[in-house]
Structures are given as C-alpha cells and as structure tokens.
Amino acid sequence: MIPPETAHAGSASPLLELKNVSKSFGGVSALRDVDFDVARGEIHGLVGENGAGKSTLMKIIAGMHHDFQGQMLIEGREVRFRNPHDSLALGIGMVHQELSVAPDLTVAENVFLGTQPTMWRGVIDWAGMAKAARKQIASLGLDIDPRTRMGSLPVGIQQLVELSRVLFSGARIIILDEPTSALSPPEVDRLFRILRHLRKERRSLIFISHFLEDVLAISDRVTVFRNGRNVATVDAAATSKDQLISQMIGRGAKELSAGESAELTGSGSKPVVLAAQKLSQGSLLKDVTFDARAGEILGIYGFMGCGQIELARCLFGKLPPDSGTVMLQGNLLPLTSTVAARQAGIAYVPENRRMMLFPTEPMYKNISISILQGIHRLWLKPQAERDIAQRHISDLQIRPANVEMRVGQLSGGNQQKVALAKWLTDKPKVLILSEPTRGIDVGAKEDVIRIIRALRDQGVAVVVLSTEPETILTLADRVVVMKRGRVVKAFEEGHVEKADLLAAA
Amino acid sequence: MTDAAKPAGKPFDPAHFLRNQLRNIAPLITLIALFVFFSVASPSFMTLDNLANILAQVSLTSIIAVGLTFVILTGEIDLSVAAVANAIGIVMAFLTLQPDYANIQNLPMPGPVAVIVALIACGLLGLVTAFGVTRIGIPSFIMTLAMMQIAAGISAMLVRGQIAYKFPVIIQVLGSGKYFGLRWLIVVAVLVLLIAHLVLTYTRFGRYVYMTGGNRDAAEYSGVNVKFIIGAVLVISAMLSGFAGMLGVAYFGSAQQNQFDTFLLDAIAAVVVGGTSLFGGRGGIGNTIIGLLVLGVLNNGLDHVNIDSFLKILIRGLILLIALIINVYAQKMRDSSAATE
C-alpha cells in the first residue's frame, strides 16, 4: 500500500483505516483484501466502474454491512459497527446521491430531522430550531430562510441542507456519493468551496464520483477500485483523467475483451425514423437533440442520473417535456400519453422489468395485454392469445415454455424476454430499451442481444439506453453520450472504446 | 372468480393451492358455516319463504355492489354509490306526477321519459366523478366523498323534506312486482350479475380492468389507456347505483332523503367479504355473490335467533374486520408466493 501522504498529515494514525477488508454476497466476492485510509482533513476521491466495490466499501464504513472480514480502525482503535447508528455515533455521516430529504418540511425541520430540539414534554422549540438551523446553514455560506419549504429549493441547495444536517450531527468523516451529478457548474464551484472550507476545519471527506474532472479538482488523494480491489491510491496532483480511466478499466488498449470496444457503423444513408429536437424537462433534460434511424441501434450512454431515464419516459409519453418536439417519420409525435405513443408505433421496455409485468398473471396474458385490440373486438379469444404467446415463447426460447406459467415465477432473463415479447407481435417503428441486459444471466443476455439485433435487421429503429459501457458497445451502431441532462458527444462511425465513452461522459 | 391456472407439470400441492385460493375459499366456508349455524339455531330460518326473502333483501345491494366490484378491481373506491342511488331515485320521482298530498313542486313527465332522464342524470354524475379522478387527479376516495355530498344535496333540494310515492309503471313493476311469485327485482339482479360477470371475464374491457388493478404502471407501460378504464368503471358504478336507486324507491314504496344510507357499507362489505382484493386485480363477480350471500344470511339470520339487537351491529362489524384481515393476508401470501418461486 502506498503510505499516506496528505496535505495535512498530523497525528500518527489516520482518522479512518480499513485493513484487508473482504466481503462477499452469497459466494460472489464484492471486495477482496481492500486497504483504504482517510487522513484527518483530507478529501479522498474514490473512483471505479459500476460494481467495482465502491458502494460496498461505503456501506461497510457507514455500518450497513457488518459481516465482513478484515479490520476497520478509527484513530487507530478497531471498531465494529452493528448498524448505521453506531457509525453515526462515531462521527461518520453520508450524503446519498438520491437525497433523503423531506420535501414538504421546512429547511429547519430537515436540518433537525429526527433530532428536533424540544422544550418540555416533547413540545418542539420552533423558534430555537429556526435560529439554530439558520446558524448552521449560514456556516456553509448559505443565506436562506430556514422556514422555506425544502421542495421549493433547487437540488443543489437541498444537497447542502442535507450536508448541514450531517455536519450538525457531528460527523467528522463525511461520505459524499456522486455529489456533483445533478449540479450545474456554478453549483459545483459552490460545493467545492464549501468542501474546502470543511477540510480546513479538519474534517475528512470521501468523494465518490464518476466525474473524474471533479474528483481530480477537489481531492487530495484518489483511490481507484476495480473488481473489488483497491488497485491504486495516488496523489490527485500526480495523476490525470486518462490515467485514472486506464486504471479503472485495467487493460491497455491492445487487450480489450468483448464489449469493451466496438466498430461503429452509423451511416447517414439510413432513413431517420425518430427525430428529437431540443427536448427539455425541468432540470433533468436540457435541449436534447438526436435521431434514431431505421435498421440501426442507437446507444445512449451516460452515468446514473444523467437524464437517460427521463428521456426514455419523455419519448414514451409518460413524462411530458417542458419544451421541444419529437418527429416520427415526419409527423409530430404527441408526447402526452403512453397510449398515443403506442398507437404511433413507439414501444418501450423500462429499466425495471417489474414496471411492465404482471407477476401474478400467466405469461400469455402478460404478452397479449399490449396487442389485445388487434386480436379481439369485444370478446376475448384466449386460445388466440395462447397461440401468439406460444409463438413468442419458442421464438425467444423462454423457459419454461408454458403459456400458463405465472410471470413472477420466471427468472430475470425470461422475464425480460416476456417484456420484449409484448412488443413483437405488431412490430413497432421505434423500440426504446432501458438497460436491456441488466441483472440477467449470461445465456439469457446473449438471447436478448440476438433478439434486439434481429429486430434491427428487420428495420426497427432501436434506442438502447444504458449506464454500462459494455451494453452500449455490444449493441450500438451509433452512440450518443449524455451528461447532466445534455447530449455532449456523438460517435457516428469508426473504432470506439470504453475509455472513450468514460472520458466523454 | 379468478381462473388461477396451475402450472402444468408440477405435482398438485394442496397447501400451495389453498394459499392461492384463500381469498376464494374463506368466504365460501364462512357462508356455509353461517348457513349451517342459523339452520340449526332457528327453525324459521331454513324455509323456502325465508330464503326467497334473503334473496330479495340482497338484490338491491347486489346491483350497487356490482358497480363497486368494477371500481375496486381497478384499485379505486367509490363512496358515492348510496348517495347517487338515493339522488337518482328522487330525480325519477321528481319527474313523475305525484298525488296532491305529496306536496312536492315537481316536473311531471311521461314514465319512460322520466326513467331515461334519470339514467342520463346518473351518467352525468358518473362522468363528473370520472373527470375529477382521471383528468384533475383527485384521489377517488376524496372525489367520491365529494360526490356523495353533491348527490345528497340533489336529493335534499328536490324533495325538501317531503316524501314522493309515485313512480313510472315499468320501474314499479321491476322494483316491487312479482311474476308467478318470483320477484322481478331478483330476476333483474341476477341478470345484472350475469352480464357483469360476462363483461369482466370474457371481454377486452374486463381484461383491462383486471390488469389495471393488478399493476397500473405495467398496464400503462403496455399501452393500456388506464385513465379511460378508471373513468369507465366510475361511470358504470354511478349508472348501476342510479338504476338500483330507481328500483329501490319502488321497492320501498317511497322516495325520501337518506333512505339508502346503509347501502354504502353493505355494498363495500359484500365486495370485500367476498374476497375481491382491495388493492385491485383479484376477485370478481363470483366473489361478490358469495359476499352478498354472507351478508344477507348474516343480517337475516340474526333476526331469527334470539339475540340482543344492539349486539347485532357489533357482530357485523367483527365479521367485516375478519374479512378485511383475510383479504389483506391473502394478498400478501399470493404476492410472496409469486415472488419466491
């Protein structure tokens, strides 16, 4: 391990130290012999791909996983947390990417959530609370009325209020999970000023992020995780974004395995089916413009929270955009309801399969629900439904091949195939797939990839959205990269590697 | 009832079957138990006359409960059914020539016209509810609570504390007439139940009702017009309530305020005791029939045994509580068995 060399090296032992920590989930190891330490008054960046073990490590530190091998020491003394409460009591606080604020309560109530000051017999001391909350948030350089309703504030401010709650609870070690993913550049600057101020107060910060520029800008040291191991802990000043990416991926350009690079074949000759123009939605989507072409798979890549999910919902009429238009084969597509989107020929499988399946209903009813009007006028013809379902089951090799099987009893991969089968009877013009291969086993993954390619070859315009570069590189003919609600880069043709995607996002 | 198909190729597992069918079996066992109990406890219970009596007593409730079954199957609720029934019965009476002693300032019309206008009126009330729930986005619980007040207001405005006694002939016959000793009301109720069962089980609309209740997101992501389905069941519920209201005033022989108040709880109880899931997606007319009979036998049977009449109210409440517990429990077991297998 690289010895700690921090800007503020003080006492002998680091504030937080983990030694030889391993953790596995049901035989699958998530962390292997990890050494990790944070010094007093240090901002420590933590980077790695999805599934590299960052969140498992943070959950151990925050007391959410207690059965792990190895040692955790605070100021040189070994500690063993049984629950998040223990961790909090020793001064470890966390600000999650999905903020855990109560939007309908006031700022003051959020700062004091769970620890409201009381006068006597449980009566809340409102005046005292407002005063203390104002002081607390003012110490972060924020001037907001503590009686403001939380939900009316911008996300960046909400995040700082949550940070002040963590600080107020007396945290010395603060874990920040993707703190900049939803922030605009000036908000990032403000956050960084506050973090540097906290560093001056000798608090320690663990800064987890996919945004490597941000990590490099704020951190003293950076630790890189890959496949559950700490592969490097380096001085932020002595490294670069490219170096971090190559450490995260772990291979030189010459030895890339499948799904880590692709030859894009996007060509302008194919007819544009769907053209999105300047779609904007609140703070989530900003001027998103792209097109999808017949017989082509468009990959849309970005980190979690980059606006992909919202984009897909917009296109399927579930989340109406504030402004912007979508043209479908030259006609304006109404973005008002899923019914309109479906009738226009758009099909969508969301990232969470359960969102479009009926687990307690048999397979044939799940498959036929989206095509019922094509089969029946008034009376149901269950036999026709079963026949259609049977055809899809054999085409897609769904196991077990029993139309009466309840969908909840199928494996994840087979559930994904059922979700796809819903849209295969009447071929859609545009098929939008969020995370089509997430959480399914290898065999099913290959089947799903084969099905998606077959649809492309039949002329469907396929849009695949994913936070996994491998998924995008395996499937896409063309790639668009999204970052903080915007399209920031497009790869049309030629050789592209995982590192290119990571660097662009 | 639900047609839960067993996965073929699996050996029959009685425990598994019981778990999945709890919501259907428990009400049936309750019905049989109550039936046996009252037959033994009172000699006057198990007579042909009394059984016909029970059927007549549940007929009105059954028409309202059918509409509620549609609504509850989508996972919504309609609290305005009884008030709408009352209002529409009164609207119809308001449009019928009343005797002088009724003392109501009304607007007499020919019988068939009065019936049609009353039906249009309840359709409109249903549309207002549907608009509030699906377009404005008011939760059905609150929206139908408001509609309950509106309908009660209509009733009050039209009769102003008076009582109407005359109704169109056709309604008079269907509501209180007999055909060779068989009440027309029972025939009408059976027809309504039958048609509703056919619609729910064998039509596309019925499938959408179940799927919307089963997983609303999934229905929406599958391109089902969920708002239309929910709006439609609320209109159906209002129409059937209004129809029951018309037959009801004829059955009672008078139309006045607050005369349907007990029907709201009875109809909800019938649907839920029968085993239709309060979360939507499970149950059906078969369940509602069993639920109606359980309530009918209970209400009637308690009159035949020597029991404190005040205690009866408590007993009904306890039976409803037990049914609710079974309902929620059955849902949980089914969910967990679907998730783990």
mmCIF file with all atom_site columns, C-alpha atoms in Angstrom, chain A residues 11 35 66 80 110 152 164 181 196 204 219 244 248 255 261 271-272 275 313 333 395 421 429 458 493:
data_model
loop_
_atom_site.group_PDB
_atom_site.id
_atom_site.type_symbol
_atom_site.label_atom_id
_atom_site.label_alt_id
_atom_site.label_comp_id
_atom_site.label_asym_id
_atom_site.label_entity_id
_atom_site.label_seq_id
_atom_site.pdbx_PDB_ins_code
_atom_site.Cartn_x
_atom_site.Cartn_y
_atom_site.Cartn_z
_atom_site.occupancy
_atom_site.B_iso_or_equiv
_atom_site.pdbx_formal_charge
_atom_site.auth_seq_id
_atom_site.auth_comp_id
_atom_site.auth_asym_id
_atom_site.auth_atom_id
_atom_site.pdbx_PDB_model_num
ATOM 1  C CA . SER A 1 11  ? -1.352  12.582  14.224  1.00 0.00 ? 11  SER A CA 1
ATOM 2  C CA . ASP A 1 35  ? -6.770  -1.450  2.275   1.00 0.00 ? 35  ASP A CA 1
ATOM 3  C CA . HIS A 1 66  ? -21.471 -5.635  9.442   1.00 0.00 ? 66  HIS A CA 1
ATOM 4  C CA . ARG A 1 80  ? -17.056 -2.937  14.616  1.00 0.00 ? 80  ARG A CA 1
ATOM 5  C CA . ASN A 1 110 ? -34.814 18.971  7.551   1.00 0.00 ? 110 ASN A CA 1
ATOM 6  C CA . SER A 1 152 ? -39.192 24.641  -3.388  1.00 0.00 ? 152 SER A CA 1
ATOM 7  C CA . SER A 1 164 ? -25.514 20.601  7.007   1.00 0.00 ? 164 SER A CA 1
ATOM 8  C CA . SER A 1 181 ? -24.118 14.548  -10.773 1.00 0.00 ? 181 SER A CA 1
ATOM 9  C CA . ARG A 1 196 ? -12.522 23.037  1.051   1.00 0.00 ? 196 ARG A CA 1
ATOM 10 C CA . SER A 1 204 ? -12.385 14.290  6.316   1.00 0.00 ? 204 SER A CA 1
ATOM 11 C CA . SER A 1 219 ? -9.369  15.556  -3.957  1.00 0.00 ? 219 SER A CA 1
ATOM 12 C CA . LEU A 1 244 ? -7.469  7.045   -13.916 1.00 0.00 ? 244 LEU A CA 1
ATOM 13 C CA . MET A 1 248 ? -10.359 1.731   -13.739 1.00 0.00 ? 248 MET A CA 1
ATOM 14 C CA . GLU A 1 255 ? -6.067  -6.292  -24.855 1.00 0.00 ? 255 GLU A CA 1
ATOM 15 C CA . SER A 1 261 ? -14.650 -1.670  -27.806 1.00 0.00 ? 261 SER A CA 1
ATOM 16 C CA . PRO A 1 271 ? -33.805 6.881   -43.107 1.00 0.00 ? 271 PRO A CA 1
ATOM 17 C CA . VAL A 1 272 ? -34.415 8.832   -39.935 1.00 0.00 ? 272 VAL A CA 1
ATOM 18 C CA . ALA A 1 275 ? -36.006 12.883  -34.512 1.00 0.00 ? 275 ALA A CA 1
ATOM 19 C CA . ARG A 1 313 ? -40.075 8.397   -20.343 1.00 0.00 ? 313 ARG A CA 1
ATOM 20 C CA . LEU A 1 333 ? -45.458 12.901  -32.134 1.00 0.00 ? 333 LEU A CA 1
ATOM 21 C CA . ASP A 1 395 ? -39.022 -17.732 -30.933 1.00 0.00 ? 395 ASP A CA 1
ATOM 22 C CA . ALA A 1 421 ? -42.382 -10.184 -26.432 1.00 0.00 ? 421 ALA A CA 1
ATOM 23 C CA . LYS A 1 429 ? -41.335 1.614   -35.584 1.00 0.00 ? 429 LYS A CA 1
ATOM 24 C CA . GLN A 1 458 ? -35.997 -6.163  -39.696 1.00 0.00 ? 458 GLN A CA 1
ATOM 25 C CA . GLU A 1 493 ? -18.562 5.573   -37.018 1.00 0.00 ? 493 GLU A CA 1
#
